[in-house]
Amino acid sequence: MSDFEKKILEFKNRLNSTQDSKEIESIRTDIFSKNGFINSQFKKLGSLSEDEKRTFASSINNAKQELLDIFRSKSTEVSDKDLNEKIKKEKIDVTLPEKEFKIGKIHPVSQVIDEISCIFSEIGFSVEEGPDVENDYNNFTALNTPEDHPAKDMHDTFYLDEDMKTLLRTHTSPVQVRTMLKGKPPFKIIAPGRTYRSDSDQTHTPMFHQLEGLHIDKSINMGHLKGCLNYFIKEFFEVDKIKMRFRPSHFPFTEPSAEVDIGYRIENNKIIIGEGDKWLEVLGCGMVHPNVLKNCKVDPKIYQGFAFGIGIDRLAMLKYGINDLRSFFECDYRWLNYYGFDPLDVPTNYRGLSK
Amino acid sequence: MKFTKDWLDVHLKTIKSESQIIQKLNSIGLEVEKVESIKSELSDFVIAKIIKANKHPNADRLKLCDVDIGKNETLKVVCGAPNARDGLLTIYAPPGSVIPKNGMKLEISKIRGETSYGMLCSESELKLSNESEGIIDLNDKYKTKIGKSFFGEKKGKNVIELSITPNRPDCLGVRGIARDLAASNFGKLKELKKNKIKKIIKHNLKIKIEKNKKQACSIFGSCIIKNIKNTESPGWLKNRILALGLRPISAVVDITNYVMFDLNRPLHAYDLNKIKNKITIRNSKKGESFKALDNKNYTLDKDMCVISDDEGVLGLGGIIGGERSGTEINTKNLLLESAYFDPAIIRKTAKKLDLNSDAKFRFERGVDPQSVTAGLESAVELILEICGGEVSKFDIQQTRKFKDLEIKFDTKMVSKITGSNINSNEIKKILSNLGFTIKTKGKFLNIKVPSWRPDIFGEVDLVEEVIRIVGFEKIKSIEPEKKRTKPTLNFFQKHFHLAQRSVASKGYLETITWSFTDEKINSKFKENLESIKIINPISSDLNVLRNSLYPNLIFYLEKNLNRGFGDQAIFEIGPTFTGKKTWSTKNCCLRN
């Protein structure tokens, strides 16, 4: 057998033995492409005598036709086979069960805001809001915090312009200012919302949630303030009795000012709220400073009342045993699923706040 | 603010125990942040003697010392100090003790194959000085004290640390704390003892407060003390300085620090011989510079308050002194300064230069302008006692009169604000114990505010003084009324609530993401909105307010994908920002 015949046989075997479309394609180029086997044989013709030329040329043409036929049938066979396999694979099994429906979850912060609103609604507070981007006047000046006062150091403020007039609110207190400026006393509101301070570590995040409370009327005094917060804390933690202490403190916008601690103890690595001999700071409050009332066009000779600010995230952590504040904002799928609430679990007065 | 009970005893005659005092401080608004025993840190360090300093078998530069710490047997301690030698008296730190310099806790360890039981200390390791060349070389006096604690073993001595709110500069001095306790029936405030000081020499340095616009300095009191012998402070003073968490330096420096923490009266001591000709208190010129006591060079802007002589800036008034005129252990003659600086200007200057000091901390909150002379007297007395010398008359330059504020006070305000009835004799007693001067005028009280209380402006401030001393626990709680006159939620809030819960009920998990985001991701979603930059972002990838909810949601969606959760549905309902003044609440859901 000549080399030519050997080569033809080899190609035939290769084609016959494959089931792979890629392999077929590579054999095709080996035989029929510009520099393939057939063309290389035709190039040899020039060096042959007339007779030899004729016989060799016809055997090349015969071989070409033969290989082409095998190639075509093989190619159809393999592509049919591929298609069939594909169809077989993609067949829809209508008897399979449908994809499981999982209900979504409400973020603990949203749930706690609803719980708090529910409690305050019962004693006549309504919900107010204000923008996250505030001006320096509403966030500081109107709230009796003068320029260049060290009290400003307690707030690490994010600014949006170089002359430090537009900022992200550092507390929800500017909502007090907005509410009083746009309405007439009496005022009895709560204002939950996002607040911002440029602080980031284990226990601080650059964004967190606060709840502001404001009650202004003709004879609202510190007794009312104590009663209101006592009621709130008891309702929120869903206990009959709670150990609480009011400690004098300082905020520029209230006078007198107080911080409120609640008692707790640790039992089996779990925190028990309301009893024990340790104290945990949960909120700041006080009687609204007459200067703030004046700035908000409310006559301090006639009206007085209290305000308070509560860290919502902190309360959520305490009530639902969440350890890391930062995890609130990390959107971890597992965390959201674990700590989130069923959306149908709406806190209500008659059923109770939590299940 | 830190102090110890025995320091408090200097000002307060009381039979109350430390724990009662701590409880009281909390209830009158002086929050106790920490109570730490000094013992735990320093009494571990004992005087020891190297019996034999052997060569370390495996290291040329180390020695293996046999150390006598007053026990039956000697200990093996590996030491690298060049001055470790037979018979040296030094200080030994046992395993378990914490080295003040670096907070390192010692353990028994093998050093080049030899076990070392503890460490021999250098002065710098104990924060006694900057000397770190070798271990401490004690003199022969200590020979009889081997095994005794170097810093003294006053057992159970606690440092009480208060977190003082910015409105109470007077309590940045121990005397102010004592006064508050005395007003709370916790003892009697002792009179400041005044020994007559013989002012025998002449104050011959010319001092002038220049008339400048926004001149921060309005009182500059001073005296000259000559022929002193500056030395190491005596034990009691050193212990108080250590209790503050400061490092004892020399008697003169320690005394000025002591008076600052004792009376909230910052002082500054200059080496008189280093002052050129005269002192001028003036506003700085732009570009002037000086080297401060913290060893850093500061280039000043215009209109910062400087104390200067004919050669240039000596120091920044009320903030920090300069290196050029600083006192040293061999300083013979002093100029002692006791001044008053305007809080707002001090604050502005310090902020601009990013400079913090104990003096600045006090001046920006408000130092008693009437304490200039008392501060000088207190310090002079101690300097004469410890360092000797002769003192001049006090020179007080003053450009502004400070008048005590008077408030017309209706005692009914107390019950009106607090809801508790407190009788007017009780009110008068509390206020007068706190230093207020009271005159009855018809139905009202005429109340003069003491000069150390810059936080008292009006009637409500007096109400707070009364009620915090009486105690907030005395206020009777009034149960809230269960009455609603207005709907709790408005139209928009009801729909927010509905949208939030209905999306969640369709299988989406609610997330809360930052209101800020990465400008690079945000720009892909902001469409034609301007990006709103934060001037001082917490990090460069949270540098703009979000124009859309997508950037953060996509970021966290990918994070969850990487955690291996392919099948997820999340949403957020919250603010997006369309401009610096405009915003809207958006609800955005993503399902993967």
GROMACS .gro file of C-alpha atoms in nm, chain A residues 49-270:
model
  222
   49SER     CA    1   0.477   1.294  -1.614
   50GLU     CA    2   0.158   1.335  -1.818
   51ASP     CA    3   0.038   0.975  -1.764
   52GLU     CA    4   0.125   0.959  -1.402
   53LYS     CA    5  -0.043   1.294  -1.360
   54ARG     CA    6  -0.371   1.166  -1.498
   55THR     CA    7  -0.394   0.851  -1.288
   56PHE     CA    8  -0.281   1.020  -0.966
   57ALA     CA    9  -0.516   1.313  -1.016
   58SER     CA   10  -0.814   1.085  -1.058
   59SER     CA   11  -0.721   0.883  -0.749
   60ILE     CA   12  -0.694   1.210  -0.549
   61ASN     CA   13  -1.037   1.316  -0.672
   62ASN     CA   14  -1.185   0.978  -0.590
   63ALA     CA   15  -1.033   0.984  -0.242
   64LYS     CA   16  -1.156   1.338  -0.191
   65GLN     CA   17  -1.512   1.243  -0.284
   66GLU     CA   18  -1.500   0.931  -0.069
   67LEU     CA   19  -1.371   1.122   0.235
   68LEU     CA   20  -1.624   1.398   0.179
   69ASP     CA   21  -1.910   1.148   0.184
   70ILE     CA   22  -1.790   0.985   0.501
   71PHE     CA   23  -1.738   1.325   0.657
   72ARG     CA   24  -2.087   1.443   0.571
   73SER     CA   25  -2.266   1.140   0.701
   74LYS     CA   26  -2.056   1.133   1.014
   75SER     CA   27  -2.114   1.504   1.075
   76THR     CA   28  -2.493   1.465   1.049
   77GLU     CA   29  -2.485   1.163   1.272
   78VAL     CA   30  -2.294   1.339   1.548
   79SER     CA   31  -2.494   1.662   1.538
   80ASP     CA   32  -2.819   1.462   1.549
   81LYS     CA   33  -2.687   1.268   1.841
   82ASP     CA   34  -2.587   1.591   2.021
   83LEU     CA   35  -2.923   1.747   1.961
   84ASN     CA   36  -3.107   1.441   2.086
   85GLU     CA   37  -2.900   1.433   2.397
   86LYS     CA   38  -2.968   1.801   2.454
   87ILE     CA   39  -3.340   1.754   2.409
   88LYS     CA   40  -3.335   1.461   2.639
   89LYS     CA   41  -3.155   1.662   2.905
   90GLU     CA   42  -3.382   1.962   2.880
   91LYS     CA   43  -3.705   1.776   2.900
   92ILE     CA   44  -3.943   1.939   3.151
   93ASP     CA   45  -4.064   1.709   3.419
   94VAL     CA   46  -4.408   1.844   3.503
   95THR     CA   47  -4.439   1.602   3.790
   96LEU     CA   48  -4.154   1.768   3.983
   97PRO     CA   49  -4.268   1.975   4.290
   98GLU     CA   50  -4.261   2.355   4.233
   99LYS     CA   51  -3.978   2.560   4.383
  100GLU     CA   52  -4.028   2.609   4.755
  101PHE     CA   53  -4.169   2.952   4.850
  102LYS     CA   54  -3.980   3.112   5.134
  103ILE     CA   55  -4.136   3.410   5.308
  104GLY     CA   56  -3.915   3.718   5.341
  105LYS     CA   57  -3.814   3.886   5.664
  106ILE     CA   58  -3.843   4.230   5.824
  107HIS     CA   59  -3.515   4.376   5.955
  108PRO     CA   60  -3.497   4.386   6.339
  109VAL     CA   61  -3.453   4.766   6.330
  110SER     CA   62  -3.779   4.806   6.137
  111GLN     CA   63  -3.955   4.566   6.369
  112VAL     CA   64  -3.832   4.752   6.677
  113ILE     CA   65  -3.936   5.089   6.527
  114ASP     CA   66  -4.285   4.943   6.482
  115GLU     CA   67  -4.285   4.813   6.839
  116ILE     CA   68  -4.180   5.152   6.974
  117SER     CA   69  -4.439   5.335   6.762
  118CYS     CA   70  -4.702   5.098   6.892
  119ILE     CA   71  -4.612   5.175   7.255
  120PHE     CA   72  -4.606   5.551   7.210
  121SER     CA   73  -4.921   5.547   6.998
  122GLU     CA   74  -5.107   5.412   7.301
  123ILE     CA   75  -5.017   5.721   7.506
  124GLY     CA   76  -5.095   5.968   7.231
  125PHE     CA   77  -4.767   6.031   7.046
  126SER     CA   78  -4.770   6.056   6.668
  127VAL     CA   79  -4.481   5.985   6.431
  128GLU     CA   80  -4.287   6.268   6.265
  129GLU     CA   81  -3.995   6.258   6.025
  130GLY     CA   82  -3.717   6.481   5.901
  131PRO     CA   83  -3.451   6.464   5.631
  132ASP     CA   84  -3.116   6.291   5.681
  133VAL     CA   85  -2.933   6.583   5.520
  134GLU     CA   86  -2.964   6.877   5.758
  135ASN     CA   87  -2.829   7.224   5.791
  136ASP     CA   88  -2.597   7.334   6.066
  137TYR     CA   89  -2.867   7.555   6.218
  138ASN     CA   90  -3.122   7.279   6.278
  139ASN     CA   91  -2.865   7.024   6.389
  140PHE     CA   92  -2.669   7.247   6.628
  141THR     CA   93  -2.748   7.617   6.654
  142ALA     CA   94  -3.124   7.597   6.710
  143LEU     CA   95  -3.054   7.324   6.964
  144ASN     CA   96  -2.850   7.565   7.178
  145THR     CA   97  -2.513   7.420   7.074
  146PRO     CA   98  -2.298   7.724   7.002
  147GLU     CA   99  -2.020   7.740   6.748
  148ASP     CA  100  -1.680   7.650   6.897
  149HIS     CA  101  -1.823   7.478   7.200
  150PRO     CA  102  -1.665   7.153   7.321
  151ALA     CA  103  -2.012   6.999   7.332
  152LYS     CA  104  -1.978   6.977   6.955
  153ASP     CA  105  -1.689   6.735   7.006
  154MET     CA  106  -1.937   6.473   7.118
  155HIS     CA  107  -2.061   6.467   6.760
  156ASP     CA  108  -1.824   6.370   6.483
  157THR     CA  109  -2.012   6.517   6.196
  158PHE     CA  110  -2.010   6.422   5.827
  159TYR     CA  111  -2.014   6.740   5.619
  160LEU     CA  112  -2.134   6.782   5.263
  161ASP     CA  113  -1.977   7.121   5.194
  162GLU     CA  114  -1.651   7.294   5.279
  163ASP     CA  115  -1.806   7.572   5.485
  164MET     CA  116  -1.965   7.306   5.707
  165LYS     CA  117  -2.323   7.429   5.670
  166THR     CA  118  -2.476   7.115   5.516
  167LEU     CA  119  -2.429   6.790   5.703
  168LEU     CA  120  -2.572   6.449   5.777
  169ARG     CA  121  -2.774   6.484   6.095
  170THR     CA  122  -2.588   6.359   6.402
  171HIS     CA  123  -2.907   6.297   6.597
  172THR     CA  124  -3.282   6.300   6.538
  173SER     CA  125  -3.322   6.617   6.747
  174PRO     CA  126  -3.349   6.850   6.442
  175VAL     CA  127  -3.690   6.691   6.389
  176GLN     CA  128  -3.793   6.868   6.713
  177VAL     CA  129  -3.696   7.197   6.557
  178ARG     CA  130  -3.878   7.126   6.230
  179THR     CA  131  -4.191   7.006   6.407
  180MET     CA  132  -4.214   7.308   6.634
  181LEU     CA  133  -4.140   7.557   6.357
  182LYS     CA  134  -4.411   7.425   6.129
  183GLY     CA  135  -4.686   7.378   6.391
  184LYS     CA  136  -4.847   7.519   6.702
  185PRO     CA  137  -4.814   7.374   7.053
  186PRO     CA  138  -4.897   7.137   7.213
  187PHE     CA  139  -4.655   6.888   7.054
  188LYS     CA  140  -4.646   6.519   7.129
  189ILE     CA  141  -4.432   6.335   6.877
  190ILE     CA  142  -4.176   6.064   6.827
  191ALA     CA  143  -3.934   6.067   6.534
  192PRO     CA  144  -3.740   5.753   6.441
  193GLY     CA  145  -3.471   5.769   6.178
  194ARG     CA  146  -3.119   5.730   6.049
  195THR     CA  147  -2.841   5.932   6.212
  196TYR     CA  148  -2.474   5.963   6.124
  197ARG     CA  149  -2.144   6.014   6.303
  198SER     CA  150  -1.801   5.955   6.163
  199ASP     CA  151  -1.711   5.687   6.406
  200SER     CA  152  -1.644   5.323   6.332
  201ASP     CA  153  -1.532   5.052   6.570
  202GLN     CA  154  -1.664   4.749   6.758
  203THR     CA  155  -1.956   4.940   6.911
  204HIS     CA  156  -2.001   5.230   6.669
  205THR     CA  157  -2.111   5.239   6.307
  206PRO     CA  158  -2.104   5.551   6.086
  207MET     CA  159  -2.480   5.519   6.050
  208PHE     CA  160  -2.720   5.417   6.325
  209HIS     CA  161  -3.083   5.471   6.428
  210GLN     CA  162  -3.228   5.703   6.686
  211LEU     CA  163  -3.571   5.778   6.816
  212GLU     CA  164  -3.652   6.131   6.924
  213GLY     CA  165  -3.938   6.208   7.158
  214LEU     CA  166  -4.089   6.548   7.232
  215HIS     CA  167  -4.379   6.645   7.454
  216ILE     CA  168  -4.451   7.016   7.494
  217ASP     CA  169  -4.757   7.154   7.669
  218LYS     CA  170  -4.840   7.402   7.942
  219SER     CA  171  -4.749   7.198   8.248
  220ILE     CA  172  -4.540   6.903   8.141
  221ASN     CA  173  -4.270   6.847   8.406
  222MET     CA  174  -3.999   6.597   8.497
  223GLY     CA  175  -4.257   6.377   8.669
  224HIS     CA  176  -4.423   6.326   8.333
  225LEU     CA  177  -4.085   6.258   8.175
  226LYS     CA  178  -4.008   5.989   8.430
  227GLY     CA  179  -4.353   5.835   8.400
  228CYS     CA  180  -4.339   5.830   8.022
  229LEU     CA  181  -3.996   5.665   8.000
  230ASN     CA  182  -4.076   5.422   8.278
  231TYR     CA  183  -4.386   5.316   8.090
  232PHE     CA  184  -4.196   5.287   7.763
  233ILE     CA  185  -3.911   5.075   7.898
  234LYS     CA  186  -4.149   4.841   8.080
  235GLU     CA  187  -4.369   4.795   7.775
  236PHE     CA  188  -4.075   4.755   7.541
  237PHE     CA  189  -3.904   4.484   7.740
  238GLU     CA  190  -4.246   4.335   7.819
  239VAL     CA  191  -4.185   4.307   8.193
  240ASP     CA  192  -4.393   4.420   8.493
  241LYS     CA  193  -4.113   4.580   8.684
  242ILE     CA  194  -3.788   4.731   8.578
  243LYS     CA  195  -3.499   4.880   8.771
  244MET     CA  196  -3.425   5.223   8.630
  245ARG     CA  197  -3.221   5.521   8.738
  246PHE     CA  198  -3.212   5.879   8.618
  247ARG     CA  199  -2.865   6.026   8.641
  248PRO     CA  200  -2.798   6.401   8.593
  249SER     CA  201  -2.603   6.469   8.276
  250HIS     CA  202  -2.556   6.743   8.022
  251PHE     CA  203  -2.696   6.809   7.676
  252PRO     CA  204  -2.700   7.163   7.541
  253PHE     CA  205  -3.064   7.132   7.430
  254THR     CA  206  -3.213   7.019   7.762
  255GLU     CA  207  -3.194   7.162   8.114
  256PRO     CA  208  -3.209   6.976   8.347
  257SER     CA  209  -3.065   6.681   8.154
  258ALA     CA  210  -3.048   6.317   8.251
  259GLU     CA  211  -2.918   5.986   8.131
  260VAL     CA  212  -3.124   5.679   8.201
  261ASP     CA  213  -2.969   5.348   8.306
  262ILE     CA  214  -3.151   5.020   8.341
  263GLY     CA  215  -3.049   4.744   8.575
  264TYR     CA  216  -2.926   4.411   8.446
  265ARG     CA  217  -2.737   4.101   8.540
  266ILE     CA  218  -2.560   3.828   8.350
  267GLU     CA  219  -2.685   3.475   8.397
  268ASN     CA  220  -2.539   3.179   8.206
  269ASN     CA  221  -2.379   3.423   7.961
  270LYS     CA  222  -2.720   3.579   7.894
   0.00000   0.00000   0.00000
